[in-house]
Short mmCIF file of C-alpha atoms and ligand atoms in Angstrom, two decimals:
data_model
loop_
_atom_site.label_atom_id
_atom_site.label_comp_id
_atom_site.label_asym_id
_atom_site.label_seq_id
_atom_site.Cartn_x
_atom_site.Cartn_y
_atom_site.Cartn_z
CA MET I 196 -59.69 245.15 53.93
CA LEU I 197 -57.70 242.78 55.39
CA PHE I 198 -54.00 243.15 55.05
CA LYS I 199 -54.69 246.80 54.29
CA SER I 200 -53.53 247.39 58.14
CA ALA I 201 -52.00 244.79 59.61
CA LEU I 202 -53.49 244.68 63.13
CA ALA I 203 -56.58 246.51 62.95
CA GLY I 204 -57.22 244.71 59.89
CA ALA I 205 -56.89 241.23 61.31
CA THR I 206 -58.74 242.30 64.11
CA MET I 207 -61.94 243.17 62.10
CA PHE I 208 -61.41 240.60 59.44
CA ALA I 209 -60.67 238.23 62.48
CA SER I 210 -64.33 239.00 64.18
CA VAL I 211 -65.80 238.67 60.69
CA VAL I 212 -65.07 234.75 59.98
CA LEU I 213 -65.38 234.31 63.61
CA GLY I 214 -69.29 234.10 62.93
CA ALA I 215 -69.05 232.07 59.95
CA SER I 216 -66.55 229.67 61.76
CA ALA I 217 -67.98 229.09 64.91
CA ALA I 218 -71.21 227.76 62.68
CA SER I 219 -68.83 225.65 60.47
CA ALA I 220 -65.37 223.64 59.71
CA LEU I 221 -62.52 225.79 58.54
CA THR I 222 -62.15 225.04 54.81
CA VAL I 223 -58.27 225.72 53.63
CA GLY I 224 -57.31 225.14 49.30
CA PHE I 225 -53.85 223.55 50.05
CA SER I 226 -52.10 224.34 46.36
CA GLN I 227 -49.04 221.79 46.44
CA ILE I 228 -45.83 221.99 43.91
CA GLY I 229 -46.28 218.12 43.24
CA SER I 230 -44.55 214.80 44.28
CA GLU I 231 -40.64 215.62 43.16
CA SER I 232 -39.64 213.72 46.56
CA GLY I 233 -39.36 211.84 49.09
CA TRP I 234 -39.51 215.59 51.27
CA ARG I 235 -42.20 217.04 49.48
CA ALA I 236 -44.89 213.37 49.28
CA ALA I 237 -44.03 213.44 53.43
CA GLU I 238 -44.87 217.31 53.68
CA THR I 239 -48.50 216.24 51.73
CA THR I 240 -49.19 213.26 54.32
CA VAL I 241 -48.46 215.88 57.23
CA THR I 242 -50.68 218.57 55.95
CA LYS I 243 -53.80 216.10 55.37
CA GLN I 244 -53.32 214.52 58.52
CA GLU I 245 -52.60 217.45 60.91
CA ALA I 246 -56.03 219.35 58.94
CA GLU I 247 -57.84 215.68 60.05
CA LYS I 248 -56.59 215.94 63.11
CA ARG I 249 -58.04 219.66 63.68
CA GLY I 250 -61.30 219.33 61.82
CA VAL I 251 -60.54 221.63 59.01
CA ASP I 252 -61.80 220.74 55.23
CA LEU I 253 -58.29 220.65 53.12
CA LYS I 254 -58.95 221.53 49.19
CA PHE I 255 -56.03 219.87 48.01
CA ALA I 256 -54.66 220.51 44.46
CA ASP I 257 -51.39 219.14 43.51
CA ALA I 258 -49.68 221.72 40.38
CA GLN I 259 -47.81 218.83 38.79
CA GLN I 260 -44.50 220.89 38.88
CA LYS I 261 -46.67 224.03 37.18
CA GLN I 262 -47.00 227.32 38.48
CA GLU I 263 -49.56 228.07 35.83
CA ASN I 264 -51.66 225.14 37.58
CA GLN I 265 -50.72 226.56 40.80
CA ILE I 266 -52.15 229.98 40.09
CA LYS I 267 -55.54 228.01 38.56
CA ALA I 268 -55.78 226.43 41.90
CA LEU I 269 -55.09 229.28 43.75
CA ARG I 270 -58.19 231.13 41.43
CA SER I 271 -60.29 228.23 42.19
CA PHE I 272 -59.68 228.60 46.18
CA ILE I 273 -61.14 232.21 45.86
CA ALA I 274 -63.93 231.47 43.75
CA GLN I 275 -65.01 228.79 46.08
CA GLY I 276 -64.41 231.29 48.90
CA VAL I 277 -62.20 229.09 51.52
CA ASP I 278 -61.39 230.73 54.10
CA ALA I 279 -57.98 230.55 53.76
CA ILE I 280 -54.74 229.11 51.51
CA PHE I 281 -51.60 227.42 52.09
CA LEU I 282 -49.24 227.94 48.66
CA ALA I 283 -46.18 225.69 48.89
CA PRO I 284 -44.58 228.14 45.40
CA VAL I 285 -42.94 226.20 43.43
CA VAL I 286 -40.62 228.94 42.01
CA GLU I 287 -39.61 232.53 43.75
CA THR I 288 -41.92 235.06 40.84
CA GLY I 289 -44.89 235.80 38.94
CA TRP I 290 -47.06 235.84 42.16
CA ASP I 291 -47.86 239.05 42.88
CA ALA I 292 -51.72 238.88 40.43
CA VAL I 293 -52.91 236.28 41.78
CA LEU I 294 -52.17 237.35 45.98
CA GLU I 295 -53.93 240.46 45.09
CA GLU I 296 -56.98 238.74 44.43
CA ALA I 297 -56.55 236.94 47.23
CA LYS I 298 -55.95 240.09 49.32
CA GLU I 299 -58.47 241.89 46.94
CA ALA I 300 -61.06 238.68 48.53
CA ASP I 301 -60.05 239.02 52.32
CA ILE I 302 -58.27 235.75 51.75
CA PRO I 303 -55.04 234.89 54.11
CA VAL I 304 -52.36 232.96 52.34
CA ILE I 305 -49.77 230.90 54.05
CA LEU I 306 -46.54 230.07 52.37
CA LEU I 307 -45.53 226.90 53.15
CA ASP I 308 -41.51 225.79 53.28
CA ARG I 309 -40.46 227.84 50.24
CA THR I 310 -40.17 231.70 50.21
CA ILE I 311 -41.07 234.37 46.95
CA ASN I 312 -40.73 237.95 46.06
CA ALA I 313 -43.63 239.98 46.79
CA PRO I 314 -44.54 242.39 48.59
CA GLU I 315 -45.27 241.29 52.31
CA ASP I 316 -48.18 241.91 52.37
CA LEU I 317 -49.45 239.84 50.08
CA TYR I 318 -49.56 236.88 52.40
CA LEU I 319 -50.65 236.50 55.95
CA THR I 320 -46.73 234.25 57.01
CA ALA I 321 -44.23 232.10 55.66
CA VAL I 322 -43.47 229.05 56.93
CA THR I 323 -40.00 228.05 56.10
CA SER I 324 -36.60 226.37 57.30
CA ASP I 325 -33.76 229.03 56.86
CA GLN I 326 -32.86 228.00 53.03
CA VAL I 327 -29.32 229.88 53.12
CA TYR I 328 -28.69 228.61 56.61
CA GLU I 329 -28.97 225.09 55.20
CA GLY I 330 -26.44 225.57 52.04
CA LYS I 331 -24.39 227.23 55.28
CA VAL I 332 -24.55 224.15 57.47
CA ALA I 333 -23.56 221.91 54.56
CA GLY I 334 -20.68 223.49 53.65
CA GLU I 335 -19.24 223.98 56.72
CA TRP I 336 -19.82 220.27 57.50
CA LEU I 337 -17.51 219.35 53.85
CA VAL I 338 -14.56 222.08 54.77
CA LYS I 339 -14.23 220.72 57.90
CA GLU I 340 -14.86 217.33 56.59
CA VAL I 341 -11.75 217.62 54.14
CA GLY I 342 -9.46 220.24 55.93
CA ASP I 343 -6.54 221.63 53.29
CA ARG I 344 -6.84 218.98 50.81
CA GLU I 345 -7.54 220.26 47.45
CA CYS I 346 -11.28 219.60 46.72
CA ASN I 347 -13.45 219.81 43.70
CA ILE I 348 -16.98 219.81 44.29
CA VAL I 349 -20.08 219.39 41.54
CA GLU I 350 -23.33 220.39 42.63
CA LEU I 351 -26.38 218.93 42.06
CA GLN I 352 -29.01 222.40 42.39
CA GLY I 353 -33.14 222.33 43.14
CA THR I 354 -35.78 223.19 40.32
CA THR I 355 -34.34 226.61 38.92
CA GLY I 356 -36.08 229.82 40.27
CA SER I 357 -37.28 227.82 43.32
CA SER I 358 -36.26 229.92 46.27
CA PRO I 359 -34.37 226.35 48.09
CA ALA I 360 -32.58 225.86 45.09
CA ILE I 361 -30.85 229.56 45.27
CA ALA I 362 -30.79 230.18 48.61
CA ARG I 363 -29.20 226.33 48.96
CA LYS I 364 -26.73 227.59 46.39
CA LYS I 365 -25.77 231.02 48.22
CA GLY I 366 -25.51 229.64 51.57
CA PHE I 367 -23.34 226.63 50.41
CA GLU I 368 -20.55 228.80 48.25
CA GLU I 369 -20.46 231.43 51.45
CA ALA I 370 -19.22 228.29 53.78
CA ILE I 371 -16.58 227.33 51.35
CA ALA I 372 -15.31 231.41 50.40
CA GLY I 373 -11.96 232.27 50.69
CA LYS I 374 -10.94 228.56 50.71
CA ASP I 375 -8.94 228.17 47.84
CA ASN I 376 -8.72 224.30 47.89
CA PHE I 377 -12.37 223.89 47.01
CA LYS I 378 -13.76 224.85 43.82
CA ILE I 379 -17.42 223.55 42.04
CA VAL I 380 -16.74 222.84 39.03
CA ARG I 381 -19.85 221.81 38.18
CA SER I 382 -23.49 223.13 38.91
CA GLN I 383 -26.82 221.79 37.26
CA THR I 384 -30.42 221.51 38.17
CA GLY I 385 -30.97 218.36 38.88
CA ASP I 386 -34.90 219.49 39.85
CA PHE I 387 -34.73 217.98 43.14
CA THR I 388 -35.58 214.43 41.59
CA ARG I 389 -33.35 210.77 42.00
CA THR I 390 -34.54 210.29 38.44
CA LYS I 391 -32.27 213.65 37.05
CA GLY I 392 -30.15 213.41 39.95
CA LYS I 393 -28.65 209.96 38.25
CA GLU I 394 -28.88 211.40 35.26
CA VAL I 395 -27.04 214.84 36.20
CA MET I 396 -24.58 213.15 37.88
CA GLU I 397 -23.65 210.39 35.30
CA SER I 398 -22.98 213.12 32.93
CA PHE I 399 -20.72 214.88 35.96
CA LEU I 400 -18.71 211.55 35.98
CA LYS I 401 -18.27 211.06 32.51
CA ALA I 402 -17.28 214.71 32.32
CA GLU I 403 -14.66 214.46 35.07
CA ASN I 404 -12.35 211.68 33.98
CA GLY I 405 -15.22 209.13 35.40
CA GLY I 406 -15.37 210.94 38.36
CA LYS I 407 -11.75 210.04 39.51
CA ASN I 408 -11.73 214.64 39.97
CA ILE I 409 -14.61 214.59 41.70
CA CYS I 410 -13.86 214.96 45.69
CA ALA I 411 -17.69 215.90 47.01
CA LEU I 412 -20.89 215.75 45.55
CA TYR I 413 -23.47 218.39 47.31
CA ALA I 414 -27.15 218.23 46.13
CA HIS I 415 -29.97 220.94 46.84
CA ASN I 416 -31.51 217.69 48.63
CA ASP I 417 -31.31 214.02 49.19
CA ASP I 418 -33.42 212.10 46.49
CA MET I 419 -30.98 213.67 43.86
CA ALA I 420 -28.10 212.62 45.89
CA LEU I 421 -29.57 208.83 46.10
CA GLY I 422 -29.68 209.55 42.74
CA ALA I 423 -26.31 210.35 42.16
CA ILE I 424 -24.77 207.76 44.60
CA GLN I 425 -26.49 205.37 42.47
CA ALA I 426 -24.86 206.71 39.10
CA ILE I 427 -21.54 207.18 41.43
CA LYS I 428 -21.70 203.02 41.94
CA GLU I 429 -22.54 202.24 38.09
CA ALA I 430 -19.01 204.03 37.63
CA GLY I 431 -17.25 201.69 39.99
CA LEU I 432 -16.60 204.51 42.21
CA LYS I 433 -17.55 204.21 45.86
CA PRO I 434 -19.84 207.04 47.26
CA GLY I 435 -19.25 208.06 50.63
CA GLU I 436 -15.56 207.37 50.29
CA ASP I 437 -14.49 208.45 46.44
CA ILE I 438 -17.16 210.89 46.49
CA LEU I 439 -18.23 212.75 49.44
CA VAL I 440 -21.67 213.42 49.81
CA VAL I 441 -23.54 215.95 51.40
CA SER I 442 -27.07 217.10 50.77
CA ILE I 443 -30.68 218.26 52.63
CA ASP I 444 -33.83 216.87 54.10
CA ALA I 445 -32.92 213.63 56.12
CA VAL I 446 -35.54 211.83 54.59
CA PRO I 447 -35.69 207.99 55.82
CA ASP I 448 -33.65 206.60 52.52
CA ILE I 449 -30.91 208.40 53.31
CA PHE I 450 -29.80 207.53 56.38
CA GLN I 451 -29.76 204.02 54.95
CA ALA I 452 -27.45 205.52 52.53
CA LEU I 453 -25.58 207.11 55.81
CA ALA I 454 -25.55 203.31 57.55
CA ALA I 455 -23.88 201.90 54.18
CA GLY I 456 -21.43 204.20 54.06
CA GLU I 457 -22.61 205.43 51.15
CA ALA I 458 -23.70 209.12 52.31
CA ASN I 459 -22.05 211.52 54.78
CA ALA I 460 -24.49 214.13 56.26
CA THR I 461 -27.78 215.15 55.36
CA VAL I 462 -29.25 218.36 57.28
CA GLU I 463 -32.52 217.80 58.13
CA LEU I 464 -35.89 219.39 56.79
CA THR I 465 -39.23 219.08 58.79
CA PRO I 466 -42.16 218.19 56.98
CA ASN I 467 -44.28 219.71 59.08
CA MET I 468 -44.96 222.86 58.06
CA ALA I 469 -48.27 222.72 58.43
CA ALA I 470 -49.18 222.66 62.36
CA PRO I 471 -47.12 226.03 62.98
CA ALA I 472 -49.06 227.16 59.85
CA PHE I 473 -52.57 226.02 61.60
CA ASP I 474 -51.53 227.63 64.47
CA ALA I 475 -50.75 230.84 62.97
CA LEU I 476 -53.97 230.49 61.26
CA GLU I 477 -56.50 229.85 63.99
CA ALA I 478 -54.61 232.38 66.49
CA TYR I 479 -54.91 235.34 63.59
CA LEU I 480 -58.61 234.16 62.85
CA ASN I 481 -59.90 233.45 66.48
CA GLU I 482 -58.02 236.26 67.87
CA GLY I 483 -56.96 238.47 65.28
CA LYS I 484 -53.71 237.62 66.22
CA ALA I 485 -51.30 238.48 63.64
CA PRO I 486 -47.90 236.15 63.27
CA GLU I 487 -44.72 237.03 62.07
CA LYS I 488 -44.39 237.21 58.43
CA TRP I 489 -41.76 234.69 59.29
CA ILE I 490 -42.18 231.27 61.32
CA GLN I 491 -39.08 229.57 60.81
CA THR I 492 -38.31 225.80 61.11
CA GLU I 493 -35.64 224.25 62.83
CA SER I 494 -32.27 222.28 60.47
CA LYS I 495 -30.59 219.91 61.78
CA LEU I 496 -27.47 217.99 60.87
CA TYR I 497 -26.86 214.42 60.57
CA THR I 498 -23.44 212.70 59.82
CA GLN I 499 -23.23 208.91 60.45
CA ALA I 500 -22.39 209.02 63.44
CA ASP I 501 -25.93 209.65 64.92
CA ASP I 502 -26.81 206.22 64.64
CA PRO I 503 -28.87 206.73 61.13
CA MET I 504 -30.21 202.78 60.95
CA LYS I 505 -32.16 204.06 64.39
CA VAL I 506 -33.31 207.19 62.87
CA TYR I 507 -34.21 205.52 59.33
CA GLU I 508 -36.81 203.34 61.92
CA GLU I 509 -38.25 206.41 63.31
CA LYS I 510 -38.81 207.95 60.03
CA LYS I 511 -39.91 205.19 57.87
CA ASN I 512 -43.27 205.50 58.70
CA LEU I 513 -43.51 208.79 58.91
CA GLY I 514 -45.18 209.79 55.33
CA TYR I 515 -42.20 209.51 53.08
O1 AHR O 798 -38.37 223.47 49.81
C1 AHR O 798 -38.62 222.13 50.19
C2 AHR O 798 -37.51 221.56 48.61
O2 AHR O 798 -38.53 221.10 48.24
C3 AHR O 798 -37.05 220.44 49.47
O3 AHR O 798 -35.40 220.14 50.32
C4 AHR O 798 -36.76 219.22 47.79
O4 AHR O 798 -37.07 217.87 48.33
C5 AHR O 798 -38.50 219.93 47.88
O5 AHR O 798 -38.57 218.94 46.33
#
């Protein structure tokens, strides 16, 4: 059984699969969450390109934001006998049963960009950023920028129950902890989408004296920040000045907003989770090398000082 004893099992499995993969290309099922954000669209593009480059037959399933669709897709991949599964899990919980089924079928599962609450032996590795750290970087930027001034913060959370929503909130709260001049006055989910980010920001503005009581917006992704920027402008305020805007992802559009002075900072999340995932999978299948349980991607802070239009030009054709 593949996952029963890490390396010994891995080597045994690898030798079985090697025979098969030498004759035919690898088949990998990819259960993607959906297309809620520019970042997600880029991750899909990059994963497809990376598969093509490596001659991998990628079976792609878009779950339209629903965990039940992801579970169905995984079951279908298992029934088809794929060599491996990539899973970008929409929420943290509720995966154990289907992952047990994959394990029973000796199909390794690699998590992309989000983590889950499940026993570690149910997946091969997780390729993700440090999402608590991302929130911390965003919070620390704000603390430094604002200094001793009173600062009421509104927060747009990602999808409820998803690992980035939970962890990015935690990291940000850690950064402002013990600093009495910083207070999160409103916090609600915007589901990682531009439309909901705008909608929820409109309600925050209404509730906070037309926005006059708000010093900063912290959004768990750029798309929600971009929607909120629109709402701030429509309320007659200047985003980036009247209300500071800090978010996460570093999608091309946020660099245009940074260049226009309408956003202040973003923390980069690479959309290329696929290259490290394929590397780990190939090493596992071909050499029996079990990867670390966590393959961490980098997180980098960008501000208005980082030549945003140059970064925009570099990123604009990358599939966002
Ligand atoms: O899991 C990564 C997050 O999911 C991205 O930050 C967000 O844009 C996406 O929807």
